C-alpha positions as a printed Julia matrix, in Angstrom:
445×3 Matrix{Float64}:
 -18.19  -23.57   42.06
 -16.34  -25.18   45.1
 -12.88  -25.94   43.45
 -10.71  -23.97   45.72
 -10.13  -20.83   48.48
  -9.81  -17.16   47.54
  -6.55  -16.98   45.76
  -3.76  -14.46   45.49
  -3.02  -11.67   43.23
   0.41  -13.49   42.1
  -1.36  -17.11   42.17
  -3.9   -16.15   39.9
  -0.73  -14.03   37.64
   1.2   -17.07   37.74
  -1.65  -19.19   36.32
  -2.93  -16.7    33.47
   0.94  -16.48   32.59
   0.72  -20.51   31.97
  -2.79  -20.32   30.57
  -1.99  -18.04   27.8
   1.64  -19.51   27.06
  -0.23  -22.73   26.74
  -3.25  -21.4    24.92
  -2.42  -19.29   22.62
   0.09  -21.33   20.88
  -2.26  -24.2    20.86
  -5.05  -22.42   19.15
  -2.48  -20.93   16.37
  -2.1   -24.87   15.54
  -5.89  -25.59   16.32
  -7.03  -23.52   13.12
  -4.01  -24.05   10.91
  -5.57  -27.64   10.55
  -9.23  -27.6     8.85
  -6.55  -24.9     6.63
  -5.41  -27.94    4.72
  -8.68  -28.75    3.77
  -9.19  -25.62    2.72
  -6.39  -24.94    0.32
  -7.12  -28.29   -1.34
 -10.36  -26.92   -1.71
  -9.25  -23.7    -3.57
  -7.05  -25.07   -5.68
  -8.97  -28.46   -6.76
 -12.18  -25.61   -6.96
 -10.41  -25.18  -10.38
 -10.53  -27.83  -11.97
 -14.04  -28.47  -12.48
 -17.28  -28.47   -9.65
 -17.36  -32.47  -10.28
 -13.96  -32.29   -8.76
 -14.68  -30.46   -5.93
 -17.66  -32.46   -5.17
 -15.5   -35.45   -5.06
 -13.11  -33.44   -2.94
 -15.8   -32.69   -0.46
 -17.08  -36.24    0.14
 -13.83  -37.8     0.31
 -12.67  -34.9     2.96
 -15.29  -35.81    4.96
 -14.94  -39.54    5.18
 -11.49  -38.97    5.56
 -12.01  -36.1     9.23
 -14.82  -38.65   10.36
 -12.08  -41.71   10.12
  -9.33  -39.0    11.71
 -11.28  -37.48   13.91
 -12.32  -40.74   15.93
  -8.59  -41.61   17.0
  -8.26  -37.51   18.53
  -7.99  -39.67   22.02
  -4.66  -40.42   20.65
  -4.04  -36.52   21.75
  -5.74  -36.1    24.46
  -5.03  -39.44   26.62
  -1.53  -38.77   25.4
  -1.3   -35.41   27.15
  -2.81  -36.13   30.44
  -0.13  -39.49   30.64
   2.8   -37.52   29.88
   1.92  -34.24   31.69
   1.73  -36.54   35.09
   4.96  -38.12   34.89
   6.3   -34.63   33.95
   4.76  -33.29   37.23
   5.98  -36.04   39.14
   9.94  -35.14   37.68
   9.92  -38.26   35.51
  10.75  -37.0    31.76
  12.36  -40.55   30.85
   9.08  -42.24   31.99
   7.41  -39.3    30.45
   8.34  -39.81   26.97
   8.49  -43.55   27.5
   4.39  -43.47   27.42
   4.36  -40.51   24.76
   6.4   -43.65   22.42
   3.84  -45.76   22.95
   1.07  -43.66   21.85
   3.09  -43.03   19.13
   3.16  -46.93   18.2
  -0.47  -47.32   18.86
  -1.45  -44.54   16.28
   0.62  -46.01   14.03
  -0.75  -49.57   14.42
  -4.47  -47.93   14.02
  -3.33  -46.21   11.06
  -2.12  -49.6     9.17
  -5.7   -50.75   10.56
  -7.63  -47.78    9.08
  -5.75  -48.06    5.51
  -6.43  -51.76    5.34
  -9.8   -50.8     5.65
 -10.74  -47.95    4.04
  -8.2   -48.57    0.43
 -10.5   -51.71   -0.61
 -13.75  -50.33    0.57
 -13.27  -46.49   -0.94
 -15.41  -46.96   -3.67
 -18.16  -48.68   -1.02
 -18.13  -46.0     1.38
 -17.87  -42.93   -1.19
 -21.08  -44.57   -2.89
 -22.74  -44.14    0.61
 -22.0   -40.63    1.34
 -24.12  -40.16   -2.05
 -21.54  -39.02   -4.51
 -23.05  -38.12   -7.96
 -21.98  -40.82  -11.05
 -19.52  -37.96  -12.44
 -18.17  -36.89   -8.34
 -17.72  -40.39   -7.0
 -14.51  -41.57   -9.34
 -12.91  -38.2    -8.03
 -14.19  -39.12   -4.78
 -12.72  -42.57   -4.66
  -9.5   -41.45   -6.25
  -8.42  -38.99   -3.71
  -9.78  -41.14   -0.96
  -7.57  -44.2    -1.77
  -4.66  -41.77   -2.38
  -5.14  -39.79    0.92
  -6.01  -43.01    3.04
  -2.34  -43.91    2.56
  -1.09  -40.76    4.94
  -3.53  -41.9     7.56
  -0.51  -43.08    9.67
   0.8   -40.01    9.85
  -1.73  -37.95   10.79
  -2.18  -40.14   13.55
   1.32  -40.14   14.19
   1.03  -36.38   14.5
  -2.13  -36.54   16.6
  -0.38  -38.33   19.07
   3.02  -36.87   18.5
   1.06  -33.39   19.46
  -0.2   -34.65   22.61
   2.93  -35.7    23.86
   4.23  -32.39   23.45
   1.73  -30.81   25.11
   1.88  -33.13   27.89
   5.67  -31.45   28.09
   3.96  -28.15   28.12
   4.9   -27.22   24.37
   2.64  -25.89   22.43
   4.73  -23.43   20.09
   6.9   -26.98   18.75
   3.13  -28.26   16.99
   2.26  -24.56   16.14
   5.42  -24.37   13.64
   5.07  -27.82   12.9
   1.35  -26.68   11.93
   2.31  -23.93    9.95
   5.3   -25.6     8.04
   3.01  -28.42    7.06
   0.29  -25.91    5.8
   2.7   -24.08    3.88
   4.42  -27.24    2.56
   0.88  -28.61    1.64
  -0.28  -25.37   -0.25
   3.12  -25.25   -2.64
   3.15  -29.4    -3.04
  -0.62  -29.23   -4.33
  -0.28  -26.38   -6.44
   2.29  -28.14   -8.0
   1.08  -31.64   -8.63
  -2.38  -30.68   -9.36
  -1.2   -27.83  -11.66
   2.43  -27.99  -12.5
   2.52  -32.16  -13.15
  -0.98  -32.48  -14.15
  -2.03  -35.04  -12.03
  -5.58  -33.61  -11.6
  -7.07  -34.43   -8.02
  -4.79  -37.12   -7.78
  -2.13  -34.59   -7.3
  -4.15  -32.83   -4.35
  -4.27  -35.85   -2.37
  -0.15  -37.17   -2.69
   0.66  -33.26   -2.04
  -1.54  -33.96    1.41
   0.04  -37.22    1.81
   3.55  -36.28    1.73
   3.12  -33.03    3.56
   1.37  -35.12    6.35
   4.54  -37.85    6.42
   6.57  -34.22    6.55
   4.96  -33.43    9.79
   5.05  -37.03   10.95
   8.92  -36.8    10.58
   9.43  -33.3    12.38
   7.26  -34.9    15.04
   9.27  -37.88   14.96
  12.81  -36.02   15.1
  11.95  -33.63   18.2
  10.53  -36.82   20.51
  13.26  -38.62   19.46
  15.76  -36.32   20.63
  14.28  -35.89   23.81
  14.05  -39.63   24.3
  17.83  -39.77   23.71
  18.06  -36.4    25.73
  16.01  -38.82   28.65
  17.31  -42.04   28.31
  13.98  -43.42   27.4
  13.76  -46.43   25.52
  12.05  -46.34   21.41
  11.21  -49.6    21.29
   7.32  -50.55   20.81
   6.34  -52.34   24.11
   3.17  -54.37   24.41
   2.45  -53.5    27.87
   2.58  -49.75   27.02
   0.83  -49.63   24.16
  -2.32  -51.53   25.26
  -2.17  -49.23   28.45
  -2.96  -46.16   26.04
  -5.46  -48.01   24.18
  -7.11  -48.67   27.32
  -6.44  -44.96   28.35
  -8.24  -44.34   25.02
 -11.19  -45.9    24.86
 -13.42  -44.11   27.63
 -12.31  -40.72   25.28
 -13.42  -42.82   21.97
 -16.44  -43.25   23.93
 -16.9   -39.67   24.32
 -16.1   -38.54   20.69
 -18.51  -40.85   19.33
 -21.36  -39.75   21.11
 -20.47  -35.99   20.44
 -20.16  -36.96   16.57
 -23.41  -38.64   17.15
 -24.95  -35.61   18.65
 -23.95  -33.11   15.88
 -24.85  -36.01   13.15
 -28.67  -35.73   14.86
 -28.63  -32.38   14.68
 -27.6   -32.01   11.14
 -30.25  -34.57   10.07
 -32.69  -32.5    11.85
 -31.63  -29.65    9.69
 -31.85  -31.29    6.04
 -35.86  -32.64    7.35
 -36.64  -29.05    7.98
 -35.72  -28.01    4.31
 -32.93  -26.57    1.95
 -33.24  -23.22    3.41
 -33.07  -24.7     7.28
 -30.35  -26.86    6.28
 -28.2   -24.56    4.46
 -27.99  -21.97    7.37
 -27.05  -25.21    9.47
 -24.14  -25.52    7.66
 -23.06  -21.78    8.37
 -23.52  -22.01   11.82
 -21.82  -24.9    12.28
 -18.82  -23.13   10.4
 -18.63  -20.25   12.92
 -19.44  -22.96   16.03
 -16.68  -25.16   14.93
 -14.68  -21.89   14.66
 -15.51  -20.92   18.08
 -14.56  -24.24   19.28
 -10.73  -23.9    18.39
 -10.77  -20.39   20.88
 -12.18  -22.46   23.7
 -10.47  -25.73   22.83
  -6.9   -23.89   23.19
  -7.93  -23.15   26.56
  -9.11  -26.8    27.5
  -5.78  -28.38   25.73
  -3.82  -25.67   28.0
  -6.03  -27.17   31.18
  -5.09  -30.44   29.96
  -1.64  -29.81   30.33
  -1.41  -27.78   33.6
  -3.85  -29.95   34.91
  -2.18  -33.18   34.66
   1.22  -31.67   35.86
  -0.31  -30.79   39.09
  -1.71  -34.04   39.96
   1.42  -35.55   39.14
   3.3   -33.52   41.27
   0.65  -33.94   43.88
  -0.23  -30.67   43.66
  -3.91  -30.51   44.77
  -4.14  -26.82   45.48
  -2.8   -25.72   42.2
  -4.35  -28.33   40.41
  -8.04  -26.41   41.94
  -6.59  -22.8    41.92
  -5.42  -23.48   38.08
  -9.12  -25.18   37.25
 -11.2   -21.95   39.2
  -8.93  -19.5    37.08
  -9.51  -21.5    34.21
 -13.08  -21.6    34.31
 -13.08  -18.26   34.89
 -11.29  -17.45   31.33
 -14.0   -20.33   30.14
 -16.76  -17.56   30.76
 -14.93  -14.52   30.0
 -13.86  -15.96   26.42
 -17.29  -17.11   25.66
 -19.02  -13.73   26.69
 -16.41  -12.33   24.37
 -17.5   -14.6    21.43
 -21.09  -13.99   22.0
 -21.08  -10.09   21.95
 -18.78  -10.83   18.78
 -21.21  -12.62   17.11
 -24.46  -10.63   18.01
 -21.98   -7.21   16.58
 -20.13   -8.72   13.97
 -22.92  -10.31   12.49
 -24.06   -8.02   10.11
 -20.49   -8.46    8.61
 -19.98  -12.0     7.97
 -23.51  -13.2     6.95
 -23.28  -11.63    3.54
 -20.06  -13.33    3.34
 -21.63  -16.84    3.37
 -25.01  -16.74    2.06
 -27.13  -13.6     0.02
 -30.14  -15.2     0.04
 -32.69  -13.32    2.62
 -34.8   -16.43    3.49
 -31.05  -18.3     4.57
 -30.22  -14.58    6.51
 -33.51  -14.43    7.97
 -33.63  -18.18    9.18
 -29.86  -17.89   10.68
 -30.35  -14.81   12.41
 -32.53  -15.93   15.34
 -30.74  -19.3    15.29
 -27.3   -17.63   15.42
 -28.78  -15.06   18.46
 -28.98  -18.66   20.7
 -25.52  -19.74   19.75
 -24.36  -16.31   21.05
 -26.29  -16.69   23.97
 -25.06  -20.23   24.49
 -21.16  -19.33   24.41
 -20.43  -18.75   28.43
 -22.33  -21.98   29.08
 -19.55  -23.59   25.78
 -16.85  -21.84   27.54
 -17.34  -23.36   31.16
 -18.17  -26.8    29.2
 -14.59  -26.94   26.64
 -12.51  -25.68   30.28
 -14.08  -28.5    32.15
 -13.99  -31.06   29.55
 -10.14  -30.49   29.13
  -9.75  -29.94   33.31
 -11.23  -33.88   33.52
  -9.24  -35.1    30.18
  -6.29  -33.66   32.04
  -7.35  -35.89   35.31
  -7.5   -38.87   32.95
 -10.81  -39.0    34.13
 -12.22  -40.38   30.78
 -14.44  -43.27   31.88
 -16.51  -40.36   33.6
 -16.23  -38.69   30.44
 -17.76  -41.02   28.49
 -20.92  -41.52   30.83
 -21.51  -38.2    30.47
 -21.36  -37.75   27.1
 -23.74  -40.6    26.76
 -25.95  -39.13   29.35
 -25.99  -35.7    27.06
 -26.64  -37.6    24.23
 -29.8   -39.86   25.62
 -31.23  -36.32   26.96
 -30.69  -34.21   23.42
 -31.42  -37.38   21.13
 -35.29  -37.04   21.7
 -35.62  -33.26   22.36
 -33.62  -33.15   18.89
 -35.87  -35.76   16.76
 -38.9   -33.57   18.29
 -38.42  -30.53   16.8
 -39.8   -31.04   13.1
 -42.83  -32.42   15.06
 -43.36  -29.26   17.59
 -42.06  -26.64   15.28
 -39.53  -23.51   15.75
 -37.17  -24.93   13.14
 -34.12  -23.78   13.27
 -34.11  -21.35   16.01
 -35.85  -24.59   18.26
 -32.69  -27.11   16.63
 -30.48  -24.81   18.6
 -31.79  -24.39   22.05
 -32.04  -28.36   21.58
 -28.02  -27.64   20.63
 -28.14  -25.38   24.08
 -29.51  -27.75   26.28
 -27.0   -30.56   25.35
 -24.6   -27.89   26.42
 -26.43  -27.05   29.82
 -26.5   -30.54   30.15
 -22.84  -31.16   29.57
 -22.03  -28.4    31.78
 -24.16  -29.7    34.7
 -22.55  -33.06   34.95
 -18.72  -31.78   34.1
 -19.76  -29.04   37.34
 -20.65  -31.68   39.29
 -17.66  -34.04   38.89
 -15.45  -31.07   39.81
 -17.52  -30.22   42.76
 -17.07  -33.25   44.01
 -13.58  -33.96   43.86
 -13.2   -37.37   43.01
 -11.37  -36.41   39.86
  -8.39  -35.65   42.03
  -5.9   -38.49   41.51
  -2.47  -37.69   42.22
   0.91  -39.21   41.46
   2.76  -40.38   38.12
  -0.06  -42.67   36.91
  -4.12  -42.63   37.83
């Protein structure tokens, strides 16, 4: 890969030192998130399966409508990490404010949709008669903290964009910890049932909103930079957003194929799906931290107009891309033996997943170059690119996918489909770098 000459000892010292101060942090906060789900899960478990069933359908609506809006993150990051490089921290947090106001206008808009149509929507995830009021209940009552998740989303990004990722990391874990006592409590201690699982969520999100909130606004004072909500600014990051909205939706598009794929090829295909999935989305946090930490760096080069470190910092980058995803592989073909009882004993699932699993181990250096070079471009603000290739992935795997009932191989065939979209990712993220022409410099692109 053509990104830059030979470099030194102490360049590529310098970089790793930024890479794992960046990274590490970041991933702490990456997996303290699905967490939340995860306690309400245990505790709301309790209470009866019809409960948890409910739990499960509404979670799910309520990542898909999250999930979406993660541009608010990413575009944030790359703005402010430019105007950080270029020695503007007024202007910096300036544009961090208004992706602030823009989440919090899409979170009004998600919350005026989603409270009158909760019963609507739970009905078409397929909720059973005794799930779906549980279903609809927490839904309605977790809509309401929309806001500030997106609040955080983008609150997040514009601290990374200032190169902090420990400030989110013990945001993360105080809102984790904060959720876990505040459910016990209502669900338990007040009574309120699953009612009390989603306002414990609620309020522990508006918690994190408001520690956000406190530590931009202090640097804004720090700066100078103005709070107000400014037209202009905000529509700039919406614009800024949409190419990455783009990109999202195709990727949730690609994993919704594959998972339909799945349930065609039976219970037993479908259920070790879902566990490989699990440890993929797992994986994904490890080589996310590294992208978000590209994202960062990244975008603080070209805004100092720092072309050589920008492409010494992506090389070295890619280069822990591989490493960490030959790590993850060998972990998975030596730990498996491990963790497969832990999620399934039937031997059919075990004996369907292990082949399957095999290709996603394989597939890991090709996922580590792809996350590095996805966050290397997001850090560019090179998301109309982005998009195109995403869409490009998704033509090429949509058929290949939809074949595979047809031509046979079942699972095991679903996920070289899985490794192809990857190769195919890769391919056009190498080539964009190899050419260059996501080297913008200066404050803005």
């Amino acid at each position: 890969m053509t990104l830059a000459p030979a470099t030194s000892h102490s360049s590529r010292r310098r970089h790793d030192r930024e890479i794992i101060a960046l990274a590490v942090p970041a991933f702490g906060a990456l997996v303290a998130e699905p967490l939340f789900v995860l306690v309400d899960s245990a505790i709301v478990g309790h209470l009866g399966t019809p409960q948890l069933a409910g739990l499960g359908v509404a979670a799910a609506l309520l990542t898909t409508a999250v999930s979406i809006f993660v541009f608010l993150a990413y575009a944030t990051t790359a703005a402010v990490a430019r105007r950080v490089g270029a020695g503007d921290l007024a202007s910096a947090i300036r544009q961090g404010m208004d992706g602030i106001w823009l989440a919090l206008l899409l979170g009004v808009a998600v919350i005026a949709v989603t409270l009158p149509s909760a019963s609507w929507l739970v009905g078409i995830f397929g909720a059973s008669d005794t799930a779906a009021p549980y279903a609809t209940t927490y839904l309605r009552i977790s809509s309401l903290g929309i806001p500030a998740m997106l609040i955080v989303m983008a609150a997040t990004g514009v601290l990374r964009g200032l190169q902090d990722t420990r400030t989110p990391l013990y945001v993360a874990i105080g809102g984790f910890a904060a959720n876990g006592a505040l459910n016990a409590g209502l669900v338990y201690g007040a009574g309120l049932g699953i009612a009390g699982s989603a306002w414990g969520t609620v309020i522990a999100q508006f918690g994190m909103a408001v520690a956000y909130l406190i530590v931009v606004v202090r640097g804004a004072r720090r700066h100078g930079a103005s709070l107000r909500p400014d037209a202009t600014g905000i529509r700039a990051s919406a614009q800024a957003g949409v190419p990455l909205l783009v990109r999202t939706l195709s990727l949730r598009a690609v994993l919704m194929i594959a998972t339909a794929v799945a349930a065609r090829l039976g219970d037993t295909d479908i259920a070790a799906h879902q566990i490989i999935l699990s440890l993929w989305g797992l994986m994904a946090f490890a080589l996310d931290a590294i992208a978000i930490a590209g994202q960062a760096i990244i975008g603080r080069y070209l805004g100092a107009n720092d072309t050589q470190g920008a492409r010494e910092a992506c090389r070295r980058m890619v280069q822990w891309g591989i490493a960490s995803g030959v790590v993850l592989g060998a972990l998975i073909v030596l730990a498996r033996p491990l963790f497969i009882p832990l999620f399934t004993g039937d031997g059919a699932v075990q004996d369907t997943l292990i082949p399957a699993l095999l290709v996603v181990a394989l597939s890991q250096p090709i996922a580590g170059v792809v996350f590095v070079l996805d966050g290397v471009l997001m850090g560019a603000g090179d998301g109309r690119y982005l998009a195109w290739a995403m869409l490009i992935t998704l033509t090429v795997f949509a058929p290949v996918a939809l074949l595979v009932p047809t031509i046979g191989g079942g699972l095991t065939a679903l996920w070289w489909a899985m490794t192809l979209m990857m190769a195919v990712r890769m391919v056009t993220l190498w080539l964009r770098t190899r050419s260059g022409k996501w080297i913008v410099t200066g404050a803005t692109r």
